[in-house]
PDB file of C-alpha atoms in Angstrom:
ATOM      1  CA  MET Z   1     -41.382   0.197   2.089  1.00 40.00           C
ATOM      2  CA  THR Z   2     -41.916  -3.516   1.456  1.00 42.00           C
ATOM      3  CA  PRO Z   3     -38.992  -5.559   2.719  1.00 44.00           C
ATOM      4  CA  THR Z   4     -36.775  -7.139  -0.017  1.00 44.00           C
ATOM      5  CA  ARG Z   5     -36.696 -10.890   0.056  1.00 48.00           C
ATOM      6  CA  GLN Z   6     -33.283 -12.450   0.764  1.00 52.00           C
ATOM      7  CA  ALA Z   7     -31.812 -13.598  -2.592  1.00 55.00           C
ATOM      8  CA  ARG Z   8     -30.792 -17.247  -2.932  1.00 61.00           C
ATOM      9  CA  PRO Z   9     -27.112 -17.479  -3.839  1.00 67.00           C
ATOM     10  CA  ASP Z  10     -26.118 -19.303  -6.978  1.00 73.00           C
ATOM     11  CA  ALA Z  11     -23.036 -21.543  -7.155  1.00 76.00           C
ATOM     12  CA  SER Z  12     -20.595 -18.800  -7.978  1.00 71.00           C
ATOM     13  CA  SER Z  13     -22.008 -16.618  -5.085  1.00 81.00           C
ATOM     14  CA  ARG Z  14     -21.765 -19.547  -2.663  1.00 76.00           C
ATOM     15  CA  ALA Z  15     -18.136 -19.998  -3.723  1.00 76.00           C
ATOM     16  CA  THR Z  16     -17.479 -16.296  -2.932  1.00 81.00           C
ATOM     17  CA  LEU Z  17     -19.118 -16.561   0.491  1.00 80.00           C
ATOM     18  CA  ASP Z  18     -17.256 -19.756   1.299  1.00 79.00           C
ATOM     19  CA  LYS Z  19     -14.005 -17.805   1.193  1.00 78.00           C
ATOM     20  CA  ALA Z  20     -14.836 -16.317   4.618  1.00 70.00           C
ATOM     21  CA  ALA Z  21     -13.289 -19.417   6.145  1.00 71.00           C
ATOM     22  CA  ASP Z  22      -9.875 -18.329   4.817  1.00 75.00           C
ATOM     23  CA  GLU Z  23      -9.821 -14.822   6.358  1.00 78.00           C
ATOM     24  CA  ASN Z  24      -7.487 -13.893   9.173  1.00 70.00           C
ATOM     25  CA  PHE Z  25     -10.486 -13.016  11.384  1.00 68.00           C
ATOM     26  CA  PRO Z  26     -13.979 -14.405  12.077  1.00 71.00           C
ATOM     27  CA  VAL Z  27     -16.398 -12.749   9.585  1.00 79.00           C
ATOM     28  CA  ALA Z  28     -19.711 -13.634  11.238  1.00 84.00           C
ATOM     29  CA  PRO Z  29     -19.204 -15.901  14.240  1.00 84.00           C
ATOM     30  CA  PHE Z  30     -21.928 -18.059  15.705  1.00 88.00           C
ATOM     31  CA  PHE Z  31     -22.287 -16.103  18.963  1.00 90.00           C
ATOM     32  CA  LEU Z  32     -23.661 -13.016  17.209  1.00 92.00           C
ATOM     33  CA  PRO Z  33     -27.447 -12.374  16.849  1.00 93.00           C
ATOM     34  CA  ARG Z  34     -28.752 -13.958  13.644  1.00 95.00           C
ATOM     35  CA  ALA Z  35     -29.624 -10.600  12.107  1.00 95.00           C
ATOM     36  CA  TRP Z  36     -26.091  -9.334  12.572  1.00 95.00           C
ATOM     37  CA  ARG Z  37     -24.660 -12.566  11.135  1.00 94.00           C
ATOM     38  CA  ASP Z  38     -26.873 -12.152   8.038  1.00 95.00           C
ATOM     39  CA  ASP Z  39     -25.901  -8.513   7.532  1.00 96.00           C
ATOM     40  CA  LEU Z  40     -22.195  -9.155   8.077  1.00 95.00           C
ATOM     41  CA  MET Z  41     -22.261 -11.985   5.596  1.00 94.00           C
ATOM     42  CA  ALA Z  42     -24.051  -9.853   3.064  1.00 96.00           C
ATOM     43  CA  VAL Z  43     -21.393  -7.168   3.443  1.00 96.00           C
ATOM     44  CA  TYR Z  44     -18.663  -9.807   3.244  1.00 94.00           C
ATOM     45  CA  GLY Z  45     -20.115 -11.140   0.068  1.00 94.00           C
ATOM     46  CA  TYR Z  46     -20.031  -7.738  -1.462  1.00 96.00           C
ATOM     47  CA  ALA Z  47     -16.447  -6.943  -0.320  1.00 95.00           C
ATOM     48  CA  ARG Z  48     -15.182 -10.385  -1.354  1.00 94.00           C
ATOM     49  CA  LEU Z  49     -16.766 -10.228  -4.747  1.00 95.00           C
ATOM     50  CA  VAL Z  50     -15.368  -6.739  -5.603  1.00 96.00           C
ATOM     51  CA  ASP Z  51     -11.913  -7.947  -4.529  1.00 95.00           C
ATOM     52  CA  ASP Z  52     -12.223 -11.069  -6.685  1.00 95.00           C
ATOM     53  CA  ILE Z  53     -13.205  -8.869  -9.667  1.00 97.00           C
ATOM     54  CA  GLY Z  54     -10.126  -6.665  -9.024  1.00 96.00           C
ATOM     55  CA  ASP Z  55      -7.822  -9.625  -8.610  1.00 94.00           C
ATOM     56  CA  GLY Z  56      -9.254 -11.686 -11.484  1.00 94.00           C
ATOM     57  CA  ASP Z  57     -10.296 -14.401  -9.079  1.00 92.00           C
ATOM     58  CA  LEU Z  58     -13.928 -14.847 -10.080  1.00 92.00           C
ATOM     59  CA  ALA Z  59     -15.383 -18.361 -10.172  1.00 88.00           C
ATOM     60  CA  PRO Z  60     -14.950 -20.009 -13.564  1.00 88.00           C
ATOM     61  CA  GLY Z  61     -17.783 -20.081 -16.031  1.00 89.00           C
ATOM     62  CA  GLY Z  62     -18.525 -16.369 -16.345  1.00 93.00           C
ATOM     63  CA  ALA Z  63     -21.632 -16.357 -14.162  1.00 94.00           C
ATOM     64  CA  ASP Z  64     -20.679 -13.087 -12.416  1.00 95.00           C
ATOM     65  CA  ALA Z  65     -20.141 -11.345 -15.750  1.00 96.00           C
ATOM     66  CA  ARG Z  66     -23.531 -12.591 -16.941  1.00 96.00           C
ATOM     67  CA  HIS Z  67     -25.251 -11.374 -13.815  1.00 96.00           C
ATOM     68  CA  LEU Z  68     -23.799  -7.979 -14.339  1.00 96.00           C
ATOM     69  CA  GLY Z  69     -24.742  -7.807 -18.004  1.00 96.00           C
ATOM     70  CA  VAL Z  70     -21.094  -7.807 -19.277  1.00 97.00           C
ATOM     71  CA  ALA Z  71     -20.746  -9.292 -22.741  1.00 96.00           C
ATOM     72  CA  PRO Z  72     -18.759 -12.573 -22.874  1.00 94.00           C
ATOM     73  CA  GLU Z  73     -15.940 -10.988 -24.899  1.00 95.00           C
ATOM     74  CA  ARG Z  74     -15.380  -8.497 -22.073  1.00 95.00           C
ATOM     75  CA  ALA Z  75     -15.723 -10.997 -19.224  1.00 95.00           C
ATOM     76  CA  GLU Z  76     -11.972 -10.734 -18.447  1.00 95.00           C
ATOM     77  CA  ASP Z  77     -11.948  -6.911 -18.577  1.00 97.00           C
ATOM     78  CA  ARG Z  78     -11.669  -6.009 -14.917  1.00 97.00           C
ATOM     79  CA  LEU Z  79     -12.392  -2.335 -15.334  1.00 97.00           C
ATOM     80  CA  ALA Z  80     -15.509  -3.133 -17.412  1.00 97.00           C
ATOM     81  CA  LEU Z  81     -16.631  -5.548 -14.695  1.00 98.00           C
ATOM     82  CA  LEU Z  82     -16.016  -2.977 -11.947  1.00 98.00           C
ATOM     83  CA  ASP Z  83     -17.980  -0.346 -13.902  1.00 98.00           C
ATOM     84  CA  ALA Z  84     -20.869  -2.779 -14.299  1.00 98.00           C
ATOM     85  CA  PHE Z  85     -20.627  -3.776 -10.671  1.00 98.00           C
ATOM     86  CA  GLU Z  86     -20.814  -0.130  -9.620  1.00 98.00           C
ATOM     87  CA  ALA Z  87     -23.878   0.389 -11.707  1.00 98.00           C
ATOM     88  CA  ASP Z  88     -25.521  -2.639 -10.095  1.00 98.00           C
ATOM     89  CA  LEU Z  89     -24.507  -1.413  -6.665  1.00 98.00           C
ATOM     90  CA  LEU Z  90     -26.399   1.834  -7.302  1.00 98.00           C
ATOM     91  CA  ARG Z  91     -29.455  -0.314  -7.980  1.00 98.00           C
ATOM     92  CA  VAL Z  92     -29.213  -1.576  -4.427  1.00 98.00           C
ATOM     93  CA  PHE Z  93     -30.163   1.964  -3.294  1.00 97.00           C
ATOM     94  CA  ASP Z  94     -32.733   2.703  -5.953  1.00 95.00           C
ATOM     95  CA  GLY Z  95     -33.982  -0.247  -7.895  1.00 96.00           C
ATOM     96  CA  THR Z  96     -33.423  -3.968  -8.177  1.00 97.00           C
ATOM     97  CA  PRO Z  97     -29.832  -5.193  -8.602  1.00 97.00           C
ATOM     98  CA  ARG Z  98     -28.941  -8.079 -10.958  1.00 96.00           C
ATOM     99  CA  HIS Z  99     -26.263  -9.875  -9.123  1.00 97.00           C
ATOM    100  CA  PRO Z 100     -27.432 -12.359  -6.384  1.00 96.00           C
ATOM    101  CA  LEU Z 101     -24.904 -11.002  -3.871  1.00 96.00           C
ATOM    102  CA  LEU Z 102     -26.144  -7.479  -4.382  1.00 97.00           C
ATOM    103  CA  ARG Z 103     -29.730  -8.574  -4.073  1.00 97.00           C
ATOM    104  CA  ALA Z 104     -28.773 -10.196  -0.818  1.00 96.00           C
ATOM    105  CA  LEU Z 105     -27.101  -6.925   0.266  1.00 97.00           C
ATOM    106  CA  GLN Z 106     -30.220  -4.812  -0.371  1.00 98.00           C
ATOM    107  CA  PRO Z 107     -32.169  -5.821   2.777  1.00 97.00           C
ATOM    108  CA  THR Z 108     -29.074  -5.073   4.913  1.00 97.00           C
ATOM    109  CA  VAL Z 109     -28.686  -1.606   3.325  1.00 98.00           C
ATOM    110  CA  ARG Z 110     -32.340  -0.813   3.976  1.00 97.00           C
ATOM    111  CA  ARG Z 111     -32.520  -2.307   7.429  1.00 96.00           C
ATOM    112  CA  ARG Z 112     -29.400  -0.489   8.620  1.00 97.00           C
ATOM    113  CA  ALA Z 113     -29.864   2.688   6.605  1.00 97.00           C
ATOM    114  CA  LEU Z 114     -26.381   2.324   5.061  1.00 98.00           C
ATOM    115  CA  GLY Z 115     -25.164   4.838   2.449  1.00 97.00           C
ATOM    116  CA  PRO Z 116     -23.299   4.047  -0.749  1.00 98.00           C
ATOM    117  CA  GLU Z 117     -19.983   5.738   0.238  1.00 98.00           C
ATOM    118  CA  PRO Z 118     -18.192   2.774   1.886  1.00 98.00           C
ATOM    119  CA  PHE Z 119     -19.343   0.419  -0.834  1.00 98.00           C
ATOM    120  CA  LEU Z 120     -18.013   2.799  -3.562  1.00 98.00           C
ATOM    121  CA  GLY Z 121     -14.768   3.144  -1.708  1.00 98.00           C
ATOM    122  CA  LEU Z 122     -14.103  -0.591  -2.082  1.00 98.00           C
ATOM    123  CA  ILE Z 123     -14.803  -0.341  -5.841  1.00 98.00           C
ATOM    124  CA  GLY Z 124     -12.449   2.692  -6.048  1.00 98.00           C
ATOM    125  CA  ALA Z 125      -9.645   0.637  -4.384  1.00 98.00           C
ATOM    126  CA  ASN Z 126     -10.010  -2.127  -6.941  1.00 97.00           C
ATOM    127  CA  ARG Z 127     -10.034   0.260  -9.817  1.00 98.00           C
ATOM    128  CA  GLN Z 128      -6.859   1.680  -8.294  1.00 97.00           C
ATOM    129  CA  ASP Z 129      -5.369  -1.784  -8.264  1.00 97.00           C
ATOM    130  CA  GLN Z 130      -5.708  -1.946 -12.006  1.00 96.00           C
ATOM    131  CA  LEU Z 131      -3.896   1.399 -12.538  1.00 96.00           C
ATOM    132  CA  VAL Z 132      -1.404   1.698  -9.557  1.00 97.00           C
ATOM    133  CA  ARG Z 133       0.976  -1.190  -8.930  1.00 97.00           C
ATOM    134  CA  ARG Z 134       3.608   0.453  -6.788  1.00 98.00           C
ATOM    135  CA  TYR Z 135       3.431   2.876  -3.835  1.00 98.00           C
ATOM    136  CA  GLU Z 136       6.140   5.400  -3.328  1.00 98.00           C
ATOM    137  CA  THR Z 137       5.472   6.245   0.399  1.00 98.00           C
ATOM    138  CA  TYR Z 138       3.813   4.854   3.438  1.00 98.00           C
ATOM    139  CA  ASP Z 139       1.314   7.697   3.364  1.00 98.00           C
ATOM    140  CA  ASP Z 140       0.378   6.720  -0.200  1.00 98.00           C
ATOM    141  CA  LEU Z 141      -0.249   3.085   0.992  1.00 98.00           C
ATOM    142  CA  VAL Z 142      -2.343   4.369   3.929  1.00 98.00           C
ATOM    143  CA  ALA Z 143      -4.419   6.441   1.534  1.00 98.00           C
ATOM    144  CA  TYR Z 144      -5.033   3.262  -0.460  1.00 98.00           C
ATOM    145  CA  CYS Z 145      -6.150   1.456   2.684  1.00 98.00           C
ATOM    146  CA  GLU Z 146      -8.625   4.197   3.356  1.00 98.00           C
ATOM    147  CA  LEU Z 147     -10.456   2.893   0.285  1.00 98.00           C
ATOM    148  CA  SER Z 148      -9.619  -0.869   0.421  1.00 97.00           C
ATOM    149  CA  ALA Z 149     -10.020  -1.611   4.151  1.00 97.00           C
ATOM    150  CA  ASN Z 150     -11.471   1.175   6.242  1.00 98.00           C
ATOM    151  CA  PRO Z 151     -14.934   1.057   4.722  1.00 98.00           C
ATOM    152  CA  VAL Z 152     -15.372  -2.462   6.057  1.00 96.00           C
ATOM    153  CA  GLY Z 153     -14.959  -1.417   9.664  1.00 96.00           C
ATOM    154  CA  ARG Z 154     -17.266   1.501   9.139  1.00 98.00           C
ATOM    155  CA  LEU Z 155     -19.881  -0.902   7.763  1.00 97.00           C
ATOM    156  CA  VAL Z 156     -19.545  -3.081  10.798  1.00 97.00           C
ATOM    157  CA  LEU Z 157     -20.147  -0.018  13.069  1.00 97.00           C
ATOM    158  CA  GLY Z 158     -23.150   0.953  10.859  1.00 97.00           C
ATOM    159  CA  ILE Z 159     -24.657  -2.542  11.062  1.00 97.00           C
ATOM    160  CA  THR Z 160     -24.325  -2.641  14.798  1.00 97.00           C
ATOM    161  CA  GLY Z 161     -25.497   0.925  15.297  1.00 97.00           C
ATOM    162  CA  THR Z 162     -22.359   1.924  17.300  1.00 97.00           C
ATOM    163  CA  ALA Z 163     -20.626   4.410  15.079  1.00 97.00           C
ATOM    164  CA  THR Z 164     -19.092   7.482  16.726  1.00 98.00           C
ATOM    165  CA  PRO Z 165     -16.252   9.699  15.510  1.00 98.00           C
ATOM    166  CA  GLU Z 166     -13.760   8.134  17.959  1.00 98.00           C
ATOM    167  CA  ARG Z 167     -14.907   4.568  17.201  1.00 98.00           C
ATOM    168  CA  VAL Z 168     -14.532   5.263  13.484  1.00 98.00           C
ATOM    169  CA  ARG Z 169     -11.010   6.639  13.989  1.00 98.00           C
ATOM    170  CA  ARG Z 170      -9.943   3.556  15.907  1.00 98.00           C
ATOM    171  CA  SER Z 171     -11.745   1.219  13.490  1.00 98.00           C
ATOM    172  CA  ASP Z 172      -9.790   2.864  10.676  1.00 98.00           C
ATOM    173  CA  ALA Z 173      -6.544   2.113  12.538  1.00 98.00           C
ATOM    174  CA  VAL Z 174      -7.431  -1.560  12.965  1.00 98.00           C
ATOM    175  CA  CYS Z 175      -8.622  -1.930   9.303  1.00 97.00           C
ATOM    176  CA  THR Z 176      -5.574  -0.248   7.874  1.00 98.00           C
ATOM    177  CA  ALA Z 177      -3.409  -2.533  10.024  1.00 98.00           C
ATOM    178  CA  LEU Z 178      -5.293  -5.632   8.805  1.00 97.00           C
ATOM    179  CA  GLN Z 179      -4.780  -4.556   5.175  1.00 97.00           C
ATOM    180  CA  ILE Z 180      -1.105  -4.004   5.712  1.00 98.00           C
ATOM    181  CA  VAL Z 181      -0.774  -7.432   7.468  1.00 98.00           C
ATOM    182  CA  GLU Z 182      -2.480  -9.126   4.502  1.00 96.00           C
ATOM    183  CA  HIS Z 183       0.004  -7.416   2.187  1.00 98.00           C
ATOM    184  CA  LEU Z 184       2.858  -8.744   4.242  1.00 98.00           C
ATOM    185  CA  GLN Z 185       1.403 -12.274   4.089  1.00 97.00           C
ATOM    186  CA  ASP Z 186       1.011 -12.088   0.297  1.00 97.00           C
ATOM    187  CA  VAL Z 187       4.213 -10.440  -0.915  1.00 98.00           C
ATOM    188  CA  ALA Z 188       5.036 -13.220  -3.295  1.00 97.00           C
ATOM    189  CA  GLU Z 189       1.440 -13.665  -4.488  1.00 95.00           C
ATOM    190  CA  ASP Z 190       1.109  -9.887  -5.087  1.00 96.00           C
ATOM    191  CA  LEU Z 191       4.353  -9.723  -6.964  1.00 97.00           C
ATOM    192  CA  GLY Z 192       3.088 -12.553  -9.251  1.00 95.00           C
ATOM    193  CA  ARG Z 193       0.232 -10.054 -10.096  1.00 94.00           C
ATOM    194  CA  ASP Z 194       2.814  -7.358 -10.677  1.00 96.00           C
ATOM    195  CA  ARG Z 195       1.831  -5.521  -7.499  1.00 97.00           C
ATOM    196  CA  ILE Z 196       4.053  -4.386  -4.671  1.00 98.00           C
ATOM    197  CA  TYR Z 197       2.459  -2.972  -1.499  1.00 98.00           C
ATOM    198  CA  LEU Z 198       5.717  -2.351   0.299  1.00 98.00           C
ATOM    199  CA  PRO Z 199       6.491   1.428   0.032  1.00 98.00           C
ATOM    200  CA  ALA Z 200       9.330   2.128  -2.424  1.00 98.00           C
ATOM    201  CA  GLU Z 201      10.937   4.594   0.024  1.00 98.00           C
ATOM    202  CA  ASP Z 202      11.168   1.786   2.611  1.00 98.00           C
ATOM    203  CA  MET Z 203      12.552  -0.677   0.105  1.00 98.00           C
ATOM    204  CA  LYS Z 204      15.299   1.824  -0.697  1.00 98.00           C
ATOM    205  CA  ARG Z 205      15.968   2.409   2.998  1.00 98.00           C
ATOM    206  CA  PHE Z 206      16.480  -1.326   3.620  1.00 98.00           C
ATOM    207  CA  HIS Z 207      18.323  -1.878   0.245  1.00 98.00           C
ATOM    208  CA  VAL Z 208      15.657  -4.231  -1.073  1.00 98.00           C
ATOM    209  CA  THR Z 209      15.090  -4.573  -4.813  1.00 98.00           C
ATOM    210  CA  GLU Z 210      12.259  -6.082  -6.739  1.00 98.00           C
ATOM    211  CA  ASP Z 211      14.578  -8.917  -7.687  1.00 98.00           C
ATOM    212  CA  ASP Z 212      14.991  -9.647  -3.924  1.00 98.00           C
ATOM    213  CA  LEU Z 213      11.267 -10.089  -3.616  1.00 98.00           C
ATOM    214  CA  ALA Z 214      11.152 -12.472  -6.464  1.00 98.00           C
ATOM    215  CA  ARG Z 215      13.576 -14.963  -4.769  1.00 98.00           C
ATOM    216  CA  PRO Z 216      12.282 -18.208  -3.194  1.00 97.00           C
ATOM    217  CA  THR Z 217      13.524 -17.120   0.238  1.00 97.00           C
ATOM    218  CA  ALA Z 218      13.970 -13.734   1.874  1.00 98.00           C
ATOM    219  CA  ASN Z 219      17.462 -12.389   2.478  1.00 98.00           C
ATOM    220  CA  ALA Z 220      18.417 -10.414   5.590  1.00 98.00           C
ATOM    221  CA  SER Z 221      17.412  -7.068   4.033  1.00 98.00           C
ATOM    222  CA  VAL Z 222      13.953  -8.348   3.055  1.00 98.00           C
ATOM    223  CA  ARG Z 223      13.507  -9.724   6.531  1.00 98.00           C
ATOM    224  CA  ALA Z 224      14.431  -6.424   8.074  1.00 98.00           C
ATOM    225  CA  LEU Z 225      11.982  -4.602   5.820  1.00 98.00           C
ATOM    226  CA  ILE Z 226       9.117  -6.970   6.611  1.00 98.00           C
ATOM    227  CA  ALA Z 227       9.856  -6.618  10.316  1.00 98.00           C
ATOM    228  CA  PHE Z 228       9.750  -2.851  10.002  1.00 98.00           C
ATOM    229  CA  GLU Z 229       6.360  -2.868   8.257  1.00 98.00           C
ATOM    230  CA  ALA Z 230       5.040  -5.438  10.769  1.00 98.00           C
ATOM    231  CA  ALA Z 231       5.951  -3.119  13.599  1.00 98.00           C
ATOM    232  CA  ARG Z 232       3.989  -0.335  11.917  1.00 98.00           C
ATOM    233  CA  ALA Z 233       0.890  -2.623  11.649  1.00 98.00           C
ATOM    234  CA  ARG Z 234       1.258  -3.690  15.230  1.00 98.00           C
ATOM    235  CA  ALA Z 235       1.333  -0.082  16.375  1.00 98.00           C
ATOM    236  CA  LEU Z 236      -1.893   0.609  14.416  1.00 98.00           C
ATOM    237  CA  LEU Z 237      -3.535  -2.387  16.042  1.00 97.00           C
ATOM    238  CA  ASP Z 238      -2.479  -1.225  19.456  1.00 96.00           C
ATOM    239  CA  ASP Z 239      -4.021   2.201  18.670  1.00 96.00           C
ATOM    240  CA  GLY Z 240      -7.244   0.426  17.696  1.00 95.00           C
ATOM    241  CA  ILE Z 241      -7.570  -1.912  20.720  1.00 95.00           C
ATOM    242  CA  PRO Z 242      -9.515   0.678  22.858  1.00 95.00           C
ATOM    243  CA  LEU Z 243     -12.284   0.340  20.334  1.00 97.00           C
ATOM    244  CA  VAL Z 244     -12.968  -3.164  21.828  1.00 97.00           C
ATOM    245  CA  GLY Z 245     -13.377  -1.754  25.296  1.00 95.00           C
ATOM    246  CA  SER Z 246     -15.710   1.027  24.098  1.00 96.00           C
ATOM    247  CA  VAL Z 247     -18.498  -1.532  23.188  1.00 96.00           C
ATOM    248  CA  HIS Z 248     -20.145  -4.293  25.159  1.00 94.00           C
ATOM    249  CA  GLY Z 249     -21.540  -7.750  24.878  1.00 94.00           C
ATOM    250  CA  ARG Z 250     -21.151  -9.837  21.800  1.00 94.00           C
ATOM    251  CA  LEU Z 251     -19.947  -6.915  19.717  1.00 95.00           C
ATOM    252  CA  ARG Z 252     -16.967  -6.694  22.031  1.00 96.00           C
ATOM    253  CA  LEU Z 253     -16.168 -10.339  21.243  1.00 94.00           C
ATOM    254  CA  LEU Z 254     -16.491  -9.705  17.502  1.00 94.00           C
ATOM    255  CA  LEU Z 255     -14.168  -6.614  17.509  1.00 96.00           C
ATOM    256  CA  ALA Z 256     -11.700  -8.582  19.718  1.00 95.00           C
ATOM    257  CA  GLY Z 257     -11.730 -11.279  17.036  1.00 93.00           C
ATOM    258  CA  PHE Z 258     -10.968  -8.863  14.251  1.00 94.00           C
ATOM    259  CA  THR Z 259      -8.127  -7.313  16.147  1.00 96.00           C
ATOM    260  CA  ALA Z 260      -6.773 -10.630  17.410  1.00 96.00           C
ATOM    261  CA  GLY Z 261      -6.777 -11.961  13.858  1.00 94.00           C
ATOM    262  CA  GLY Z 262      -4.304  -9.167  12.841  1.00 96.00           C
ATOM    263  CA  LEU Z 263      -2.105  -9.773  15.886  1.00 97.00           C
ATOM    264  CA  ALA Z 264      -2.079 -13.570  15.230  1.00 96.00           C
ATOM    265  CA  ALA Z 265      -1.194 -12.974  11.640  1.00 97.00           C
ATOM    266  CA  LEU Z 266       1.645 -10.754  12.630  1.00 98.00           C
ATOM    267  CA  ASP Z 267       2.868 -13.553  14.965  1.00 97.00           C
ATOM    268  CA  ALA Z 268       2.806 -15.881  11.911  1.00 97.00           C
ATOM    269  CA  VAL Z 269       4.698 -13.355   9.817  1.00 98.00           C
ATOM    270  CA  ALA Z 270       7.349 -13.007  12.547  1.00 98.00           C
ATOM    271  CA  ALA Z 271       7.768 -16.802  12.727  1.00 97.00           C
ATOM    272  CA  ALA Z 272       7.765 -17.518   9.048  1.00 97.00           C
ATOM    273  CA  GLY Z 273      10.889 -19.225   7.728  1.00 95.00           C
ATOM    274  CA  GLY Z 274      12.727 -18.738  10.964  1.00 95.00           C
ATOM    275  CA  GLY Z 275      11.844 -15.018  11.092  1.00 96.00           C
ATOM    276  CA  PHE Z 276       9.955 -12.723   8.648  1.00 98.00           C
ATOM    277  CA  ASP Z 277      10.603 -14.840   5.556  1.00 98.00           C
ATOM    278  CA  VAL Z 278       7.308 -14.327   3.815  1.00 98.00           C
ATOM    279  CA  LEU Z 279       8.675 -15.368   0.481  1.00 98.00           C
ATOM    280  CA  ALA Z 280       9.237 -19.014   1.449  1.00 92.00           C
ATOM    281  CA  GLU Z 281       5.644 -19.372   2.510  1.00 88.00           C
ATOM    282  CA  SER Z 282       2.472 -17.306   2.844  1.00 93.00           C
ATOM    283  CA  PRO Z 283       2.142 -17.302   6.679  1.00 96.00           C
ATOM    284  CA  ARG Z 284      -1.291 -17.800   8.159  1.00 94.00           C
ATOM    285  CA  PRO Z 285      -2.268 -17.490  11.806  1.00 93.00           C
ATOM    286  CA  ALA Z 286      -2.895 -20.531  13.936  1.00 90.00           C
ATOM    287  CA  ARG Z 287      -6.219 -20.806  15.735  1.00 90.00           C
ATOM    288  CA  ARG Z 288      -4.428 -21.204  19.017  1.00 93.00           C
ATOM    289  CA  SER Z 289      -2.627 -17.901  18.467  1.00 94.00           C
ATOM    290  CA  LEU Z 290      -5.853 -16.128  17.492  1.00 93.00           C
ATOM    291  CA  MET Z 291      -7.636 -17.358  20.668  1.00 93.00           C
ATOM    292  CA  ARG Z 292      -4.681 -16.302  22.824  1.00 96.00           C
ATOM    293  CA  GLU Z 293      -4.636 -12.853  21.319  1.00 96.00           C
ATOM    294  CA  ALA Z 294      -8.397 -12.424  21.669  1.00 95.00           C
ATOM    295  CA  GLY Z 295      -8.210 -13.423  25.374  1.00 96.00           C
ATOM    296  CA  SER Z 296      -5.466 -10.888  25.993  1.00 96.00           C
ATOM    297  CA  ILE Z 297      -7.414  -8.132  24.231  1.00 96.00           C
ATOM    298  CA  LEU Z 298     -10.649  -8.881  26.160  1.00 95.00           C
ATOM    299  CA  LEU Z 299      -8.670  -8.925  29.421  1.00 93.00           C
ATOM    300  CA  ARG Z 300      -7.148  -5.491  28.612  1.00 89.00           C
ATOM    301  CA  ALA Z 301     -10.565  -4.112  27.507  1.00 87.00           C
ATOM    302  CA  ARG Z 302     -12.073  -5.274  30.855  1.00 86.00           C
ATOM    303  CA  ARG Z 303      -9.201  -3.728  32.844  1.00 84.00           C
ATOM    304  CA  GLU Z 304      -9.370  -0.407  31.027  1.00 78.00           C
ATOM    305  CA  GLY Z 305     -13.142  -0.226  30.627  1.00 62.00           C
TER     306      GLY Z 305
END
């Protein structure tokens, strides 16, 4: 098979890729081999674009809709865009995709023999976001994370050729935790989109109403709820930490960075507004905290490895 040339990103695609700098964790750090960095950025571009479609955060001007063949009058129809995006994704595996970010993904898919399932899962999560705006139970939320987050970790293992059943299980724990942490950081932003990712059963348990979440600062009940959900995420990250010790070299550094990003973000959530006030601000991890957590994880991996 003739290798596919790397697509040159247009302005809207570059804007999508530039969002990597705002993530809680390093997406494709400099210390990785160039081939891994290219493949991780290709997967990131895909995942970021599908999330931007689902959130209505595409670059202005309608370039993405044009790339996908969506008529201008439907350029704001997220479900139509997701349908077109899925059709273009399938061309990655059997044809020539239209969107520059999907053309950039094609060499990665072929080089690493990646299947369509994790990519389709991310589209399924964003379709669900258009239809489901509240989650009754924690198990319901975890099932959503299986679509919205876990495929990314599985793709990282696929790119690096390190997937095993146990590593996939621990990767899923880390990715679910990272998704929950992001929800805790973005409670106010999500509510502005009429979405709540705090389980309704937990809101009832802590006597938190939707009106409470709409206030400019968190009351004691909201803070207690956020602390409870943060503890759940921290337990998942702790379950996933042995994944770091199961690999070696620069991949160990990368996975430590992912996990440390979640722990540092949880530290920021805990410190927000004097303690778990995620309504007053959208807490983001400090680089100092991320480096400290990464060092601690690497030390533990070395000790247990």
